[in-house]
Tab-separated table of C-alpha atoms in Angstrom:
chain	number	residue	atom	x	y	z
H	1167	MET	CA	-22.787	15.361	-11.584
H	1168	SER	CA	-25.210	12.665	-10.394
H	1169	LYS	CA	-25.511	11.488	-6.819
H	1170	ALA	CA	-24.230	8.032	-7.834
H	1171	ALA	CA	-21.219	9.394	-9.664
H	1172	SER	CA	-20.282	11.622	-6.735
H	1173	ARG	CA	-19.248	8.486	-4.849
H	1174	PHE	CA	-16.455	7.739	-7.315
H	1175	ALA	CA	-12.743	8.403	-6.943
H	1176	PHE	CA	-10.701	7.628	-10.053
H	1177	VAL	CA	-7.067	6.591	-9.612
H	1178	SER	CA	-4.612	5.461	-12.272
H	1179	SER	CA	-1.202	3.991	-12.868
H	1180	ASP	CA	1.497	6.065	-14.579
H	1181	THR	CA	0.968	4.725	-18.112
H	1182	ASP	CA	-0.283	7.021	-20.848
H	1183	ASP	CA	-3.440	4.944	-21.437
H	1184	ALA	CA	-4.324	4.931	-17.735
H	1185	ARG	CA	-3.754	8.654	-17.316
H	1186	ALA	CA	-5.842	9.438	-20.391
H	1187	ALA	CA	-8.663	7.278	-19.024
H	1188	LEU	CA	-8.430	9.045	-15.669
H	1189	GLU	CA	-8.771	12.454	-17.305
H	1190	SER	CA	-11.667	11.360	-19.506
H	1191	LEU	CA	-13.663	9.551	-16.826
H	1192	SER	CA	-13.213	12.130	-14.087
H	1193	ALA	CA	-14.414	14.844	-16.490
H	1194	ARG	CA	-17.420	12.732	-17.442
H	1195	TYR	CA	-18.485	11.449	-14.026
H	1196	GLY	CA	-16.892	13.821	-11.565
H	1197	GLN	CA	-14.186	13.125	-9.032
H	1198	VAL	CA	-14.087	13.080	-5.239
H	1199	PRO	CA	-11.046	12.523	-2.979
H	1200	VAL	CA	-10.281	8.901	-2.203
H	1201	ALA	CA	-10.944	9.502	1.499
H	1202	GLU	CA	-14.515	10.614	0.720
H	1203	ALA	CA	-15.363	8.051	-1.957
H	1204	GLU	CA	-17.452	4.932	-1.507
H	1205	ILE	CA	-16.056	3.329	-4.647
H	1206	ILE	CA	-12.545	3.567	-6.068
H	1207	ILE	CA	-12.200	3.134	-9.829
H	1208	ALA	CA	-8.687	1.783	-10.463
H	1209	LEU	CA	-7.345	2.290	-13.993
H	1210	GLY	CA	-4.260	0.288	-14.919
H	1211	GLY	CA	-3.107	-3.308	-14.693
H	1212	ASP	CA	-3.242	-6.047	-12.091
H	1213	GLY	CA	-0.236	-4.711	-10.185
H	1214	PHE	CA	-1.826	-1.294	-9.808
H	1215	LEU	CA	-5.095	-2.864	-8.677
H	1216	LEU	CA	-3.280	-4.821	-5.957
H	1217	GLN	CA	-1.600	-1.618	-4.784
H	1218	THR	CA	-4.990	0.119	-4.664
H	1219	LEU	CA	-6.408	-2.742	-2.593
H	1220	ARG	CA	-3.497	-2.491	-0.172
H	1221	ASP	CA	-3.969	1.276	0.114
H	1222	THR	CA	-7.687	0.904	0.903
H	1223	MET	CA	-7.487	-2.258	3.031
H	1224	SER	CA	-10.136	-2.475	5.777
H	1225	THR	CA	-11.612	0.954	4.979
H	1226	GLY	CA	-14.913	-0.441	3.709
H	1227	LYS	CA	-14.296	1.085	0.285
H	1228	LYS	CA	-14.983	-1.042	-2.776
H	1229	VAL	CA	-12.569	-1.162	-5.706
H	1230	TYR	CA	-13.702	-1.540	-9.314
H	1231	GLY	CA	-10.827	-2.057	-11.725
H	1232	MET	CA	-10.846	-1.316	-15.441
H	1233	ASN	CA	-8.041	-2.626	-17.576
H	1234	ARG	CA	-5.595	-0.067	-18.889
H	1235	GLY	CA	-2.635	-2.419	-18.480
H	1236	THR	CA	-1.418	-5.596	-20.153
H	1237	ILE	CA	-3.064	-8.817	-18.917
H	1238	GLY	CA	-5.692	-7.457	-16.559
H	1239	PHE	CA	-6.821	-10.802	-15.134
H	1240	LEU	CA	-8.270	-9.037	-12.092
H	1241	MET	CA	-9.737	-6.151	-14.093
H	1242	ASN	CA	-13.038	-5.455	-15.771
H	1243	GLU	CA	-13.142	-4.472	-19.432
H	1244	TYR	CA	-12.523	-0.782	-20.046
H	1245	ARG	CA	-15.533	1.103	-21.345
H	1246	ALA	CA	-16.178	4.783	-20.752
H	1247	GLY	CA	-19.965	4.640	-21.023
H	1248	GLY	CA	-22.538	3.255	-18.608
H	1249	LEU	CA	-20.235	3.231	-15.593
H	1250	GLU	CA	-22.937	4.001	-13.035
H	1251	GLU	CA	-25.061	1.098	-14.321
H	1252	ARG	CA	-22.082	-1.271	-14.310
H	1253	ILE	CA	-21.224	-0.371	-10.720
H	1254	ALA	CA	-24.845	-0.841	-9.621
H	1255	ALA	CA	-24.919	-4.331	-11.160
H	1256	ALA	CA	-21.429	-5.383	-10.068
H	1257	VAL	CA	-20.783	-8.438	-7.895
H	1258	ALA	CA	-18.726	-7.838	-4.737
H	1259	GLU	CA	-15.966	-10.272	-3.733
H	1260	THR	CA	-14.375	-9.818	-0.303
H	1261	ILE	CA	-10.909	-11.261	0.199
H	1262	ARG	CA	-8.559	-11.570	3.161
H	1263	PRO	CA	-4.835	-10.972	2.731
H	1264	LEU	CA	-2.018	-12.978	4.224
H	1265	GLU	CA	0.151	-11.564	6.995
H	1266	MET	CA	3.902	-12.101	6.647
H	1267	VAL	CA	6.236	-11.704	9.604
H	1268	ALA	CA	9.856	-11.992	8.449
H	1269	VAL	CA	12.868	-12.031	10.760
H	1270	THR	CA	16.201	-11.202	9.140
H	1271	HIS	CA	19.634	-12.546	10.071
H	1272	ASP	CA	20.309	-9.151	11.657
H	1273	GLY	CA	17.336	-9.637	13.996
H	1274	GLU	CA	15.020	-7.130	12.321
H	1275	THR	CA	11.311	-8.059	12.217
H	1276	ILE	CA	9.288	-6.874	9.214
H	1277	SER	CA	5.547	-7.377	8.744
H	1278	ALA	CA	3.616	-6.930	5.513
H	1279	PRO	CA	0.273	-7.961	3.975
H	1280	ALA	CA	-0.015	-10.029	0.796
H	1281	ILE	CA	-3.117	-10.320	-1.358
H	1282	ASN	CA	-1.532	-12.744	-3.844
H	1283	GLU	CA	1.239	-14.659	-2.117
H	1284	VAL	CA	4.178	-14.727	0.234
H	1285	ALA	CA	7.153	-16.118	-1.673
H	1286	LEU	CA	10.678	-17.107	-0.692
H	1287	TRP	CA	13.470	-17.665	-3.182
H	1288	ARG	CA	17.209	-18.235	-3.221
H	1289	GLN	CA	19.418	-15.165	-3.293
H	1290	SER	CA	22.544	-16.853	-4.653
H	1291	TYR	CA	23.537	-19.530	-7.154
H	1292	GLN	CA	23.076	-22.242	-4.512
H	1293	THR	CA	19.717	-23.849	-3.802
H	1294	ALA	CA	17.869	-22.748	-0.697
H	1295	LYS	CA	17.377	-25.133	2.221
H	1296	ILE	CA	14.117	-24.497	4.036
H	1297	ARG	CA	12.334	-26.251	6.886
H	1298	ILE	CA	8.521	-26.053	6.746
H	1299	THR	CA	6.363	-26.113	9.882
H	1300	VAL	CA	2.552	-26.059	9.821
H	1301	ASP	CA	0.644	-25.219	12.991
H	1302	GLY	CA	3.654	-25.984	15.144
H	1303	GLN	CA	4.452	-29.367	13.572
H	1304	VAL	CA	7.426	-29.826	11.259
H	1305	ARG	CA	6.080	-31.201	7.997
H	1306	LEU	CA	9.229	-31.036	5.889
H	1307	GLU	CA	12.594	-31.120	7.594
H	1308	GLU	CA	14.502	-29.861	4.584
H	1309	LEU	CA	13.303	-28.646	1.204
H	1310	ASN	CA	16.097	-28.013	-1.332
H	1311	CYS	CA	14.650	-25.637	-3.924
H	1312	ASP	CA	14.815	-22.371	-5.802
H	1313	GLY	CA	11.941	-21.151	-3.631
H	1314	VAL	CA	8.561	-21.817	-2.054
H	1315	MET	CA	5.356	-19.819	-1.623
H	1316	ILE	CA	2.008	-19.612	0.117
H	1317	ALA	CA	-0.724	-18.373	-2.242
H	1318	THR	CA	-4.273	-17.225	-1.559
H	1319	PRO	CA	-7.143	-18.180	-3.879
H	1320	ALA	CA	-6.850	-14.648	-5.286
H	1321	GLY	CA	-3.166	-15.230	-6.039
H	1322	SER	CA	-3.423	-18.835	-7.170
H	1323	THR	CA	-3.544	-17.845	-10.863
H	1324	ALA	CA	-0.425	-15.659	-10.600
H	1325	TYR	CA	3.086	-16.778	-9.531
H	1326	ASN	CA	1.595	-19.927	-7.988
H	1327	LEU	CA	0.201	-21.080	-11.339
H	1328	SER	CA	3.510	-20.371	-13.080
H	1329	ALA	CA	5.171	-22.674	-10.539
H	1330	HIS	CA	2.610	-25.411	-11.375
H	1331	GLY	CA	0.584	-24.851	-8.226
H	1332	PRO	CA	-3.188	-25.490	-8.104
H	1333	ILE	CA	-5.828	-22.955	-9.084
H	1334	LEU	CA	-8.155	-22.304	-6.141
H	1335	PRO	CA	-11.754	-21.027	-6.383
H	1336	LEU	CA	-12.083	-17.656	-4.725
H	1337	ASP	CA	-14.431	-18.954	-2.027
H	1338	ALA	CA	-12.307	-22.022	-1.188
H	1339	PRO	CA	-11.110	-21.956	2.469
H	1340	LEU	CA	-7.653	-23.026	1.324
H	1341	LEU	CA	-4.102	-21.837	0.789
H	1342	ALA	CA	-1.691	-23.315	-1.758
H	1343	LEU	CA	1.796	-24.257	-0.537
H	1344	THR	CA	3.867	-24.568	-3.695
H	1345	PRO	CA	7.593	-25.192	-4.237
H	1346	VAL	CA	9.603	-23.530	-6.993
H	1347	SER	CA	11.952	-25.964	-8.775
H	1348	PRO	CA	12.226	-28.486	-5.912
H	1349	PHE	CA	15.461	-30.484	-5.986
H	1350	ARG	CA	14.971	-32.650	-2.890
H	1351	PRO	CA	12.479	-34.123	-2.281
H	1352	ARG	CA	12.274	-34.019	-6.058
H	1353	ARG	CA	8.743	-35.386	-6.349
H	1354	TRP	CA	7.180	-33.065	-3.757
H	1355	ARG	CA	4.648	-30.831	-5.483
H	1356	GLY	CA	3.318	-28.890	-2.522
H	1357	ALA	CA	0.193	-29.106	-0.390
H	1358	LEU	CA	-3.250	-27.628	0.104
H	1359	LEU	CA	-3.672	-26.130	3.561
H	1360	SER	CA	-6.578	-24.768	5.554
H	1361	ASN	CA	-6.822	-20.983	5.408
H	1362	LYS	CA	-6.623	-21.102	9.217
H	1363	ALA	CA	-3.153	-22.673	9.141
H	1364	THR	CA	-0.024	-20.868	10.327
H	1365	VAL	CA	3.057	-21.722	8.276
H	1366	ARG	CA	6.627	-21.079	9.333
H	1367	PHE	CA	9.650	-21.266	7.055
H	1368	ASP	CA	13.086	-21.582	8.698
H	1369	ILE	CA	16.094	-20.969	6.500
H	1370	LEU	CA	18.813	-23.572	6.943
H	1371	GLU	CA	22.436	-22.578	6.294
H	1372	GLY	CA	21.171	-19.066	5.728
H	1373	GLU	CA	24.565	-17.353	5.661
H	1374	LYS	CA	25.840	-19.750	3.021
H	1375	ARG	CA	22.515	-20.011	1.170
H	1376	PRO	CA	20.752	-16.636	1.637
H	1377	VAL	CA	17.031	-16.382	0.961
H	1378	ASN	CA	14.795	-13.389	0.232
H	1379	ALA	CA	11.081	-13.173	1.024
H	1380	ALA	CA	8.332	-11.048	-0.473
H	1381	ALA	CA	4.725	-10.329	0.458
H	1382	ASP	CA	3.437	-9.325	-2.973
H	1383	HIS	CA	5.810	-6.395	-3.703
H	1384	THR	CA	7.269	-5.915	-0.205
H	1385	GLU	CA	10.679	-7.629	-0.311
H	1386	VAL	CA	12.859	-8.558	2.648
H	1387	LYS	CA	16.432	-9.690	2.062
H	1388	ALA	CA	18.415	-12.331	3.966
H	1389	VAL	CA	15.613	-13.750	6.080
H	1390	ALA	CA	16.180	-16.244	8.906
H	1391	SER	CA	12.522	-17.176	9.295
H	1392	VAL	CA	9.160	-16.250	7.806
H	1393	THR	CA	5.768	-16.873	9.400
H	1394	VAL	CA	2.591	-16.629	7.332
H	1395	ARG	CA	-1.097	-16.751	8.211
H	1396	GLU	CA	-4.330	-15.345	6.859
H	1397	SER	CA	-5.231	-12.041	8.456
H	1398	PRO	CA	-8.108	-12.461	10.938
H	1399	THR	CA	-9.205	-8.834	10.543
H	1400	ALA	CA	-8.044	-7.165	7.306
H	1401	THR	CA	-10.310	-7.304	4.245
H	1402	ALA	CA	-10.481	-5.871	0.741
H	1403	THR	CA	-13.515	-5.787	-1.545
H	1404	LEU	CA	-13.413	-6.014	-5.333
H	1405	LEU	CA	-16.288	-5.357	-7.734
H	1406	PHE	CA	-16.725	-7.402	-10.911
H	1407	ASP	CA	-19.130	-7.223	-13.835
H	1408	PRO	CA	-21.647	-10.045	-13.319
H	1409	ASN	CA	-20.985	-11.630	-16.723
H	1410	HIS	CA	-17.268	-11.900	-15.974
H	1411	SER	CA	-16.951	-12.653	-12.270
H	1412	TRP	CA	-13.692	-13.684	-10.643
H	1413	ASN	CA	-14.949	-17.224	-9.980
H	1414	GLU	CA	-15.872	-17.548	-13.656
H	1415	ARG	CA	-12.395	-16.390	-14.685
H	1416	ILE	CA	-10.742	-18.866	-12.337
H	1417	LEU	CA	-12.927	-21.705	-13.600
H	1418	ALA	CA	-12.223	-20.800	-17.239
H	1419	GLU	CA	-8.489	-20.625	-16.528
H	1420	GLN	CA	-8.501	-24.303	-15.498
H	1421	PHE	CA	-9.710	-25.408	-18.932
H	1422	ARG	CA	-7.076	-23.554	-20.956
H	1423	TYR	CA	-4.394	-26.217	-20.588
């Protein structure tokens, strides 16, 4: 096993393709525990990559994903050969997650990080009513909607894009505030905010119109308020093949419609 390969820890999702890749690559390049590795090779889809980033947040470890899932927008192409050379040539992208602080109607406070977005959506058949405050100033007294979200540049091509939000370059110091099926004001299409902004969502008529919130996959039911800001300290680092960088993918995505 080479000195370069000894830095690698291979992790995989539970799919057959990912597990087979894990077995093949670890036999070929060697395997060290995640705690000892410099570079984590994540084998699976985008969801598994996000979980790996959350698990290794602020450890200084770099994550290189190879697609053994479905879409794999965040992943590099899967190839078994030449892995050491690909890692040596890879481009590093450091991202900061959002911090969600949700307070439930029962008074419980729950915090969670989000690499893609923090999203709120109605829990019942009735539309949600949400007041939006940015940096201490109420910007929208009442939004009637199915939901609303704050997305990072990393998450702007995910749920945010499906809700017709803007695609943000990875290095843009911005967050996308995007409504989901707004009813009133009907023509409001969201806003671009500084990544230094603190956004608070207050749920109006929450007992009658319950709302759930989620930071990526961490869901909180029946929230009374949700505060979101970019983390000032937490970071995660992704590695991309230089001919298929994340910025290039985001740029290409904007010309597909």
